[in-house]
């Protein structure tokens, strides 16, 4: 009996041991702390170094169609893990034994970017709504509406299983040729930051995160992985960081994405003064910082700088961080801090909360929102008695892109949508008759042209540009005879990885010019009108041809419902109310940054990997704070269309401008009454500019300090808008004193319908100069910068 018992003991022990081991491997061990049930400190204690390092480096990125060796090597253990959501941009590592799931990050600003098809499964699709691009959103100047769009994108992301949406993108439009301006909002930090905050608040109301990007001074694509931006402390603080600061004051993004470039010699992702002193201490950011994909060169410095998550994560990064911790070069305390931010993010995520996503977001409802936002952000640049097209029946529709509108830009900001409403379709939906033969010729030409195009240089350069179809005089004349009006679409692609070119993107190509002139002449000869629709992502030259158009509608790139949204405006179902959030100069050379854009190559790098490297380059922001209208209006350079400009089918009267006081104390209340003085209902965007005394510093002629949009005002209806001005709005950054200072003197409030069309003015004084917060001496230029001044 006794010996029998002894025989059983080892078997029981083996069973207990195996069970324990099983529990350990499968997170069932009750002795192990679990995320959510135990404190983050307890989790940190239980994590091995390898697990910690896994948590701060993403799980890689698997790009279909990209030959091996073109991206840095992933960890082979990660490569074996199937993707949770095909086509998402990346995800974090799980540590199952501690209850830490992997969360998914997905682009991007204009909609959820995931693969619409999963393998061979033909039973269902995963398309997303393509919403309008950033430049269009900013042109709505309507943060409430933009927030509604954010709510829709956030819902779509959540229902597809995404935890963090990689947007909004909010870099400043420093130069018109920047390839990603379409994703960004404006040349003005207040507009940019306010729009970004609206998206953040909308998306995050769903309980998923956002990542405001790219922090900071990431204003071109030229050699983007090794670009050193030389910029003054003042320009940085007043322009290139200010937009992020505004966004952080108005919203609490869960994450922020550092950029590719260096600022004054240090990669932003490795820049402790930027990510810690400025972002966490000065701007009170509490969330997680992630790198842009493959950004920076030194993983250990990134950790030290407070860049918590390295995306998409490579094997080399893991090795170097582990070694740095083991040799004491990277304090464990720092790594723990980074891991803590990752865990805090995971804790908030729908995945952690066990959210059962449906994979069936309400795409129909979101398409309606997309259409509404699109029509609200289109800008009517010119209208000489043509629009709305109320008596028109037959339309001769010219321009390749009329039949294939461009929904948005390419690269990570692109969205896989299930359909695209072209302009011919939109016009037909609005009961116009589009000339059938002309349409057939364009469609045939475009199809053939695309088939003949060489394959794109890489999966990242998918622009297919078929030259504008040639229309001869006879055809133009025949169309003018047979139709009531000509609508001519000019479309321009832009995208990530490459900047736009002056000759083909900013200026019209010769085939566009010739065809447009032929059409315009033929129609005008018969007393018929020509409407131009600009289907573009960034600023375009208009001065040389706008006299040949009777109306110009800047439609931007309005997402999948673009054709319907354009037709809504052409028909008058929607009264245009969009205004420019970026100046349209007469010529590219009028832009001050054109003198040193995009910068120079400083070192040619051999053996660079296609995706993750470029030559080294540098650029100096010699224009300083004089970006966009701050330059044009201060130096009296007349633009084609000014910042804040946009027409309506009605007119507005501004009156009764009142200030709460003529002597500024801590705050000022400004009210203005706007009345619809025309015949149709409409909305007006009202802009408040401030001209400050410049006793100590050079100051721009005026700066936008507040804006608002009226409700839809019926004819004769009025609305009073209220704005508040704080001491911070009066202040400029004085580098000599390392402080924001509001100078004593007389200030002018200018209420305008654009930055150049000022309707009312009022004055107030600040008795004594006031110094606001003092700032540490950080982010200083490496060299003297000869900045533009008045
Ligand atoms: C872009 C980011 C994007 C990331 C992930 C990078 O190339 O710069 O904006 O979020 O890729 O797709």
JSON list of N, CA and C in Angstrom, two decimals, residues 361-421:
[
{"chain": "A", "resi": 361, "resn": "UNK", "atom": "N", "xyz": [-19.24, 48.80, -40.30]},
{"chain": "A", "resi": 361, "resn": "UNK", "atom": "CA", "xyz": [-19.61, 50.18, -39.97]},
{"chain": "A", "resi": 361, "resn": "UNK", "atom": "C", "xyz": [-20.66, 50.69, -40.95]},
{"chain": "A", "resi": 362, "resn": "UNK", "atom": "N", "xyz": [-21.32, 51.75, -40.55]},
{"chain": "A", "resi": 362, "resn": "UNK", "atom": "CA", "xyz": [-22.41, 52.28, -41.37]},
{"chain": "A", "resi": 362, "resn": "UNK", "atom": "C", "xyz": [-21.83, 53.14, -42.51]},
{"chain": "A", "resi": 363, "resn": "UNK", "atom": "N", "xyz": [-21.39, 52.46, -43.56]},
{"chain": "A", "resi": 363, "resn": "UNK", "atom": "CA", "xyz": [-20.71, 53.18, -44.64]},
{"chain": "A", "resi": 363, "resn": "UNK", "atom": "C", "xyz": [-21.65, 54.14, -45.37]},
{"chain": "A", "resi": 364, "resn": "UNK", "atom": "N", "xyz": [-22.91, 53.79, -45.42]},
{"chain": "A", "resi": 364, "resn": "UNK", "atom": "CA", "xyz": [-23.87, 54.66, -46.13]},
{"chain": "A", "resi": 364, "resn": "UNK", "atom": "C", "xyz": [-24.01, 55.99, -45.41]},
{"chain": "A", "resi": 365, "resn": "UNK", "atom": "N", "xyz": [-24.13, 55.91, -44.11]},
{"chain": "A", "resi": 365, "resn": "UNK", "atom": "CA", "xyz": [-24.29, 57.14, -43.33]},
{"chain": "A", "resi": 365, "resn": "UNK", "atom": "C", "xyz": [-22.99, 57.97, -43.41]},
{"chain": "A", "resi": 366, "resn": "UNK", "atom": "N", "xyz": [-21.87, 57.29, -43.38]},
{"chain": "A", "resi": 366, "resn": "UNK", "atom": "CA", "xyz": [-20.61, 58.02, -43.42]},
{"chain": "A", "resi": 366, "resn": "UNK", "atom": "C", "xyz": [-20.38, 58.68, -44.79]},
{"chain": "A", "resi": 367, "resn": "UNK", "atom": "N", "xyz": [-20.88, 58.04, -45.83]},
{"chain": "A", "resi": 367, "resn": "UNK", "atom": "CA", "xyz": [-20.76, 58.65, -47.16]},
{"chain": "A", "resi": 367, "resn": "UNK", "atom": "C", "xyz": [-21.53, 59.97, -47.19]},
{"chain": "A", "resi": 368, "resn": "UNK", "atom": "N", "xyz": [-22.66, 60.00, -46.50]},
{"chain": "A", "resi": 368, "resn": "UNK", "atom": "CA", "xyz": [-23.44, 61.26, -46.46]},
{"chain": "A", "resi": 368, "resn": "UNK", "atom": "C", "xyz": [-22.66, 62.35, -45.74]},
{"chain": "A", "resi": 369, "resn": "UNK", "atom": "N", "xyz": [-22.00, 61.96, -44.65]},
{"chain": "A", "resi": 369, "resn": "UNK", "atom": "CA", "xyz": [-21.19, 62.95, -43.91]},
{"chain": "A", "resi": 369, "resn": "UNK", "atom": "C", "xyz": [-20.05, 63.43, -44.79]},
{"chain": "A", "resi": 370, "resn": "UNK", "atom": "N", "xyz": [-19.43, 62.48, -45.49]},
{"chain": "A", "resi": 370, "resn": "UNK", "atom": "CA", "xyz": [-18.32, 62.82, -46.37]},
{"chain": "A", "resi": 370, "resn": "UNK", "atom": "C", "xyz": [-18.77, 63.85, -47.43]},
{"chain": "A", "resi": 371, "resn": "UNK", "atom": "N", "xyz": [-19.94, 63.62, -47.99]},
{"chain": "A", "resi": 371, "resn": "UNK", "atom": "CA", "xyz": [-20.47, 64.53, -49.02]},
{"chain": "A", "resi": 371, "resn": "UNK", "atom": "C", "xyz": [-20.76, 65.91, -48.44]},
{"chain": "A", "resi": 372, "resn": "UNK", "atom": "N", "xyz": [-21.33, 65.92, -47.25]},
{"chain": "A", "resi": 372, "resn": "UNK", "atom": "CA", "xyz": [-21.66, 67.21, -46.64]},
{"chain": "A", "resi": 372, "resn": "UNK", "atom": "C", "xyz": [-20.39, 68.00, -46.34]},
{"chain": "A", "resi": 373, "resn": "UNK", "atom": "N", "xyz": [-19.41, 67.33, -45.73]},
{"chain": "A", "resi": 373, "resn": "UNK", "atom": "CA", "xyz": [-18.17, 68.03, -45.40]},
{"chain": "A", "resi": 373, "resn": "UNK", "atom": "C", "xyz": [-17.50, 68.52, -46.69]},
{"chain": "A", "resi": 374, "resn": "UNK", "atom": "N", "xyz": [-17.52, 67.66, -47.72]},
{"chain": "A", "resi": 374, "resn": "UNK", "atom": "CA", "xyz": [-16.86, 68.03, -48.98]},
{"chain": "A", "resi": 374, "resn": "UNK", "atom": "C", "xyz": [-17.45, 69.32, -49.53]},
{"chain": "A", "resi": 375, "resn": "UNK", "atom": "N", "xyz": [-18.77, 69.42, -49.55]},
{"chain": "A", "resi": 375, "resn": "UNK", "atom": "CA", "xyz": [-19.35, 70.64, -50.16]},
{"chain": "A", "resi": 375, "resn": "UNK", "atom": "C", "xyz": [-19.12, 71.86, -49.27]},
{"chain": "A", "resi": 376, "resn": "UNK", "atom": "N", "xyz": [-18.97, 71.65, -47.96]},
{"chain": "A", "resi": 376, "resn": "UNK", "atom": "CA", "xyz": [-18.75, 72.79, -47.06]},
{"chain": "A", "resi": 376, "resn": "UNK", "atom": "C", "xyz": [-17.31, 73.33, -47.13]},
{"chain": "A", "resi": 377, "resn": "UNK", "atom": "N", "xyz": [-16.40, 72.50, -47.64]},
{"chain": "A", "resi": 377, "resn": "UNK", "atom": "CA", "xyz": [-15.01, 72.95, -47.67]},
{"chain": "A", "resi": 377, "resn": "UNK", "atom": "C", "xyz": [-14.54, 73.35, -49.06]},
{"chain": "A", "resi": 378, "resn": "UNK", "atom": "N", "xyz": [-15.43, 73.27, -50.04]},
{"chain": "A", "resi": 378, "resn": "UNK", "atom": "CA", "xyz": [-15.01, 73.71, -51.38]},
{"chain": "A", "resi": 378, "resn": "UNK", "atom": "C", "xyz": [-15.07, 75.24, -51.42]},
{"chain": "A", "resi": 379, "resn": "UNK", "atom": "N", "xyz": [-14.14, 75.82, -52.17]},
{"chain": "A", "resi": 379, "resn": "UNK", "atom": "CA", "xyz": [-14.02, 77.28, -52.14]},
{"chain": "A", "resi": 379, "resn": "UNK", "atom": "C", "xyz": [-14.33, 77.84, -53.53]},
{"chain": "A", "resi": 380, "resn": "UNK", "atom": "N", "xyz": [-15.27, 78.75, -53.57]},
{"chain": "A", "resi": 380, "resn": "UNK", "atom": "CA", "xyz": [-15.60, 79.40, -54.84]},
{"chain": "A", "resi": 380, "resn": "UNK", "atom": "C", "xyz": [-14.63, 80.57, -55.02]},
{"chain": "A", "resi": 381, "resn": "UNK", "atom": "N", "xyz": [-13.73, 80.42, -56.01]},
{"chain": "A", "resi": 381, "resn": "UNK", "atom": "CA", "xyz": [-12.68, 81.43, -56.19]},
{"chain": "A", "resi": 381, "resn": "UNK", "atom": "C", "xyz": [-13.12, 82.56, -57.11]},
{"chain": "A", "resi": 382, "resn": "UNK", "atom": "N", "xyz": [-13.97, 82.20, -58.07]},
{"chain": "A", "resi": 382, "resn": "UNK", "atom": "CA", "xyz": [-14.40, 83.24, -59.03]},
{"chain": "A", "resi": 382, "resn": "UNK", "atom": "C", "xyz": [-15.81, 82.90, -59.48]},
{"chain": "A", "resi": 383, "resn": "UNK", "atom": "N", "xyz": [-16.64, 83.91, -59.69]},
{"chain": "A", "resi": 383, "resn": "UNK", "atom": "CA", "xyz": [-17.99, 83.64, -60.17]},
{"chain": "A", "resi": 383, "resn": "UNK", "atom": "C", "xyz": [-18.54, 84.88, -60.84]},
{"chain": "A", "resi": 384, "resn": "UNK", "atom": "N", "xyz": [-18.48, 84.90, -62.18]},
{"chain": "A", "resi": 384, "resn": "UNK", "atom": "CA", "xyz": [-19.00, 86.08, -62.86]},
{"chain": "A", "resi": 384, "resn": "UNK", "atom": "C", "xyz": [-20.34, 85.74, -63.47]},
{"chain": "A", "resi": 385, "resn": "UNK", "atom": "N", "xyz": [-21.33, 85.71, -62.61]},
{"chain": "A", "resi": 385, "resn": "UNK", "atom": "CA", "xyz": [-22.70, 85.51, -63.05]},
{"chain": "A", "resi": 385, "resn": "UNK", "atom": "C", "xyz": [-22.97, 84.14, -63.65]},
{"chain": "A", "resi": 386, "resn": "UNK", "atom": "N", "xyz": [-22.27, 83.14, -63.27]},
{"chain": "A", "resi": 386, "resn": "UNK", "atom": "CA", "xyz": [-22.46, 81.81, -63.86]},
{"chain": "A", "resi": 386, "resn": "UNK", "atom": "C", "xyz": [-23.15, 80.85, -62.90]},
{"chain": "A", "resi": 387, "resn": "UNK", "atom": "N", "xyz": [-22.63, 80.83, -61.69]},
{"chain": "A", "resi": 387, "resn": "UNK", "atom": "CA", "xyz": [-23.10, 79.84, -60.73]},
{"chain": "A", "resi": 387, "resn": "UNK", "atom": "C", "xyz": [-24.10, 80.48, -59.77]},
{"chain": "A", "resi": 388, "resn": "UNK", "atom": "N", "xyz": [-25.03, 79.76, -59.27]},
{"chain": "A", "resi": 388, "resn": "UNK", "atom": "CA", "xyz": [-25.31, 78.36, -59.55]},
{"chain": "A", "resi": 388, "resn": "UNK", "atom": "C", "xyz": [-25.93, 78.16, -60.94]},
{"chain": "A", "resi": 389, "resn": "UNK", "atom": "N", "xyz": [-25.76, 76.98, -61.48]},
{"chain": "A", "resi": 389, "resn": "UNK", "atom": "CA", "xyz": [-26.21, 76.70, -62.85]},
{"chain": "A", "resi": 389, "resn": "UNK", "atom": "C", "xyz": [-27.71, 76.35, -62.81]},
{"chain": "A", "resi": 390, "resn": "UNK", "atom": "N", "xyz": [-28.53, 77.39, -62.65]},
{"chain": "A", "resi": 390, "resn": "UNK", "atom": "CA", "xyz": [-29.97, 77.09, -62.47]},
{"chain": "A", "resi": 390, "resn": "UNK", "atom": "C", "xyz": [-30.69, 76.88, -63.80]},
{"chain": "A", "resi": 391, "resn": "UNK", "atom": "N", "xyz": [-30.25, 77.58, -64.85]},
{"chain": "A", "resi": 391, "resn": "UNK", "atom": "CA", "xyz": [-30.98, 77.43, -66.12]},
{"chain": "A", "resi": 391, "resn": "UNK", "atom": "C", "xyz": [-30.29, 76.46, -67.08]},
{"chain": "A", "resi": 392, "resn": "UNK", "atom": "N", "xyz": [-29.11, 76.00, -66.66]},
{"chain": "A", "resi": 392, "resn": "UNK", "atom": "CA", "xyz": [-28.34, 75.11, -67.53]},
{"chain": "A", "resi": 392, "resn": "UNK", "atom": "C", "xyz": [-28.96, 73.72, -67.58]},
{"chain": "A", "resi": 393, "resn": "UNK", "atom": "N", "xyz": [-28.97, 73.15, -68.79]},
{"chain": "A", "resi": 393, "resn": "UNK", "atom": "CA", "xyz": [-29.42, 71.76, -68.89]},
{"chain": "A", "resi": 393, "resn": "UNK", "atom": "C", "xyz": [-28.29, 70.86, -69.41]},
{"chain": "A", "resi": 394, "resn": "UNK", "atom": "N", "xyz": [-27.68, 71.33, -70.53]},
{"chain": "A", "resi": 394, "resn": "UNK", "atom": "CA", "xyz": [-26.68, 70.47, -71.16]},
{"chain": "A", "resi": 394, "resn": "UNK", "atom": "C", "xyz": [-25.26, 70.93, -70.83]},
{"chain": "A", "resi": 395, "resn": "UNK", "atom": "N", "xyz": [-24.47, 70.00, -70.37]},
{"chain": "A", "resi": 395, "resn": "UNK", "atom": "CA", "xyz": [-23.11, 70.34, -69.94]},
{"chain": "A", "resi": 395, "resn": "UNK", "atom": "C", "xyz": [-22.09, 69.61, -70.82]},
{"chain": "A", "resi": 396, "resn": "UNK", "atom": "N", "xyz": [-21.14, 70.40, -71.36]},
{"chain": "A", "resi": 396, "resn": "UNK", "atom": "CA", "xyz": [-19.99, 69.77, -72.03]},
{"chain": "A", "resi": 396, "resn": "UNK", "atom": "C", "xyz": [-18.91, 69.63, -70.96]},
{"chain": "A", "resi": 397, "resn": "UNK", "atom": "N", "xyz": [-18.61, 68.41, -70.62]},
{"chain": "A", "resi": 397, "resn": "UNK", "atom": "CA", "xyz": [-17.71, 68.17, -69.49]},
{"chain": "A", "resi": 397, "resn": "UNK", "atom": "C", "xyz": [-16.32, 67.81, -69.99]},
{"chain": "A", "resi": 398, "resn": "UNK", "atom": "N", "xyz": [-15.37, 68.74, -69.78]},
{"chain": "A", "resi": 398, "resn": "UNK", "atom": "CA", "xyz": [-13.99, 68.55, -70.26]},
{"chain": "A", "resi": 398, "resn": "UNK", "atom": "C", "xyz": [-13.06, 68.19, -69.11]},
{"chain": "A", "resi": 399, "resn": "UNK", "atom": "N", "xyz": [-11.90, 67.67, -69.49]},
{"chain": "A", "resi": 399, "resn": "UNK", "atom": "CA", "xyz": [-10.86, 67.37, -68.50]},
{"chain": "A", "resi": 399, "resn": "UNK", "atom": "C", "xyz": [-10.89, 65.91, -68.11]},
{"chain": "A", "resi": 400, "resn": "UNK", "atom": "N", "xyz": [-9.72, 65.27, -68.23]},
{"chain": "A", "resi": 400, "resn": "UNK", "atom": "CA", "xyz": [-9.64, 63.84, -67.89]},
{"chain": "A", "resi": 400, "resn": "UNK", "atom": "C", "xyz": [-10.27, 63.53, -66.55]},
{"chain": "A", "resi": 401, "resn": "UNK", "atom": "N", "xyz": [-9.94, 64.37, -65.55]},
{"chain": "A", "resi": 401, "resn": "UNK", "atom": "CA", "xyz": [-10.35, 64.03, -64.20]},
{"chain": "A", "resi": 401, "resn": "UNK", "atom": "C", "xyz": [-11.83, 64.22, -63.93]},
{"chain": "A", "resi": 402, "resn": "UNK", "atom": "N", "xyz": [-12.54, 64.84, -64.86]},
{"chain": "A", "resi": 402, "resn": "UNK", "atom": "CA", "xyz": [-13.99, 64.92, -64.70]},
{"chain": "A", "resi": 402, "resn": "UNK", "atom": "C", "xyz": [-14.58, 63.52, -64.59]},
{"chain": "A", "resi": 403, "resn": "UNK", "atom": "N", "xyz": [-13.94, 62.61, -65.33]},
{"chain": "A", "resi": 403, "resn": "UNK", "atom": "CA", "xyz": [-14.49, 61.25, -65.41]},
{"chain": "A", "resi": 403, "resn": "UNK", "atom": "C", "xyz": [-13.83, 60.31, -64.41]},
{"chain": "A", "resi": 404, "resn": "UNK", "atom": "N", "xyz": [-12.81, 60.79, -63.76]},
{"chain": "A", "resi": 404, "resn": "UNK", "atom": "CA", "xyz": [-12.16, 60.02, -62.71]},
{"chain": "A", "resi": 404, "resn": "UNK", "atom": "C", "xyz": [-11.59, 61.01, -61.71]},
{"chain": "A", "resi": 405, "resn": "UNK", "atom": "N", "xyz": [-12.48, 61.54, -60.89]},
{"chain": "A", "resi": 405, "resn": "UNK", "atom": "CA", "xyz": [-12.03, 62.54, -59.92]},
{"chain": "A", "resi": 405, "resn": "UNK", "atom": "C", "xyz": [-11.01, 61.91, -58.97]},
{"chain": "A", "resi": 406, "resn": "UNK", "atom": "N", "xyz": [-10.14, 62.76, -58.46]},
{"chain": "A", "resi": 406, "resn": "UNK", "atom": "CA", "xyz": [-9.15, 62.27, -57.49]},
{"chain": "A", "resi": 406, "resn": "UNK", "atom": "C", "xyz": [-9.74, 62.47, -56.09]},
{"chain": "A", "resi": 407, "resn": "UNK", "atom": "N", "xyz": [-9.90, 61.36, -55.38]},
{"chain": "A", "resi": 407, "resn": "UNK", "atom": "CA", "xyz": [-10.57, 61.42, -54.06]},
{"chain": "A", "resi": 407, "resn": "UNK", "atom": "C", "xyz": [-9.68, 62.01, -52.99]},
{"chain": "A", "resi": 408, "resn": "UNK", "atom": "N", "xyz": [-8.38, 61.76, -53.12]},
{"chain": "A", "resi": 408, "resn": "UNK", "atom": "CA", "xyz": [-7.44, 62.22, -52.08]},
{"chain": "A", "resi": 408, "resn": "UNK", "atom": "C", "xyz": [-6.03, 61.97, -52.55]},
{"chain": "A", "resi": 409, "resn": "UNK", "atom": "N", "xyz": [-5.08, 62.09, -51.63]},
{"chain": "A", "resi": 409, "resn": "UNK", "atom": "CA", "xyz": [-3.68, 61.91, -52.02]},
{"chain": "A", "resi": 409, "resn": "UNK", "atom": "C", "xyz": [-3.24, 60.47, -51.86]},
{"chain": "A", "resi": 410, "resn": "UNK", "atom": "N", "xyz": [-2.02, 60.22, -52.31]},
{"chain": "A", "resi": 410, "resn": "UNK", "atom": "CA", "xyz": [-1.51, 58.84, -52.26]},
{"chain": "A", "resi": 410, "resn": "UNK", "atom": "C", "xyz": [-0.59, 58.65, -51.05]},
{"chain": "A", "resi": 411, "resn": "UNK", "atom": "N", "xyz": [-0.21, 57.38, -50.84]},
{"chain": "A", "resi": 411, "resn": "UNK", "atom": "CA", "xyz": [0.65, 57.06, -49.69]},
{"chain": "A", "resi": 411, "resn": "UNK", "atom": "C", "xyz": [-0.21, 56.66, -48.50]},
{"chain": "A", "resi": 412, "resn": "UNK", "atom": "N", "xyz": [0.31, 56.89, -47.31]},
{"chain": "A", "resi": 412, "resn": "UNK", "atom": "CA", "xyz": [-0.41, 56.43, -46.13]},
{"chain": "A", "resi": 412, "resn": "UNK", "atom": "C", "xyz": [-1.72, 57.17, -45.93]},
{"chain": "A", "resi": 413, "resn": "UNK", "atom": "N", "xyz": [-1.87, 58.32, -46.58]},
{"chain": "A", "resi": 413, "resn": "UNK", "atom": "CA", "xyz": [-3.12, 59.08, -46.44]},
{"chain": "A", "resi": 413, "resn": "UNK", "atom": "C", "xyz": [-4.20, 58.62, -47.40]},
{"chain": "A", "resi": 414, "resn": "UNK", "atom": "N", "xyz": [-3.94, 57.58, -48.16]},
{"chain": "A", "resi": 414, "resn": "UNK", "atom": "CA", "xyz": [-4.90, 57.07, -49.14]},
{"chain": "A", "resi": 414, "resn": "UNK", "atom": "C", "xyz": [-5.88, 56.13, -48.43]},
{"chain": "A", "resi": 415, "resn": "UNK", "atom": "N", "xyz": [-7.06, 55.98, -49.00]},
{"chain": "A", "resi": 415, "resn": "UNK", "atom": "CA", "xyz": [-8.06, 55.11, -48.36]},
{"chain": "A", "resi": 415, "resn": "UNK", "atom": "C", "xyz": [-8.60, 54.14, -49.40]},
{"chain": "A", "resi": 416, "resn": "UNK", "atom": "N", "xyz": [-8.78, 52.87, -49.03]},
{"chain": "A", "resi": 416, "resn": "UNK", "atom": "CA", "xyz": [-9.36, 51.90, -49.96]},
{"chain": "A", "resi": 416, "resn": "UNK", "atom": "C", "xyz": [-10.88, 51.97, -49.88]},
{"chain": "A", "resi": 417, "resn": "UNK", "atom": "N", "xyz": [-11.43, 52.63, -50.87]},
{"chain": "A", "resi": 417, "resn": "UNK", "atom": "CA", "xyz": [-12.88, 52.87, -50.87]},
{"chain": "A", "resi": 417, "resn": "UNK", "atom": "C", "xyz": [-13.55, 51.97, -51.90]},
{"chain": "A", "resi": 418, "resn": "UNK", "atom": "N", "xyz": [-14.85, 51.77, -51.76]},
{"chain": "A", "resi": 418, "resn": "UNK", "atom": "CA", "xyz": [-15.50, 50.82, -52.67]},
{"chain": "A", "resi": 418, "resn": "UNK", "atom": "C", "xyz": [-15.99, 51.50, -53.95]},
{"chain": "A", "resi": 419, "resn": "UNK", "atom": "N", "xyz": [-16.12, 52.81, -53.92]},
{"chain": "A", "resi": 419, "resn": "UNK", "atom": "CA", "xyz": [-16.56, 53.50, -55.15]},
{"chain": "A", "resi": 419, "resn": "UNK", "atom": "C", "xyz": [-16.09, 54.95, -55.11]},
{"chain": "A", "resi": 420, "resn": "UNK", "atom": "N", "xyz": [-16.25, 55.59, -56.24]},
{"chain": "A", "resi": 420, "resn": "UNK", "atom": "CA", "xyz": [-15.88, 57.01, -56.33]},
{"chain": "A", "resi": 420, "resn": "UNK", "atom": "C", "xyz": [-16.91, 57.66, -57.27]},
{"chain": "A", "resi": 421, "resn": "UNK", "atom": "N", "xyz": [-17.58, 58.68, -56.79]},
{"chain": "A", "resi": 421, "resn": "UNK", "atom": "CA", "xyz": [-18.54, 59.38, -57.66]},
{"chain": "A", "resi": 421, "resn": "UNK", "atom": "C", "xyz": [-17.78, 60.38, -58.53]}
]
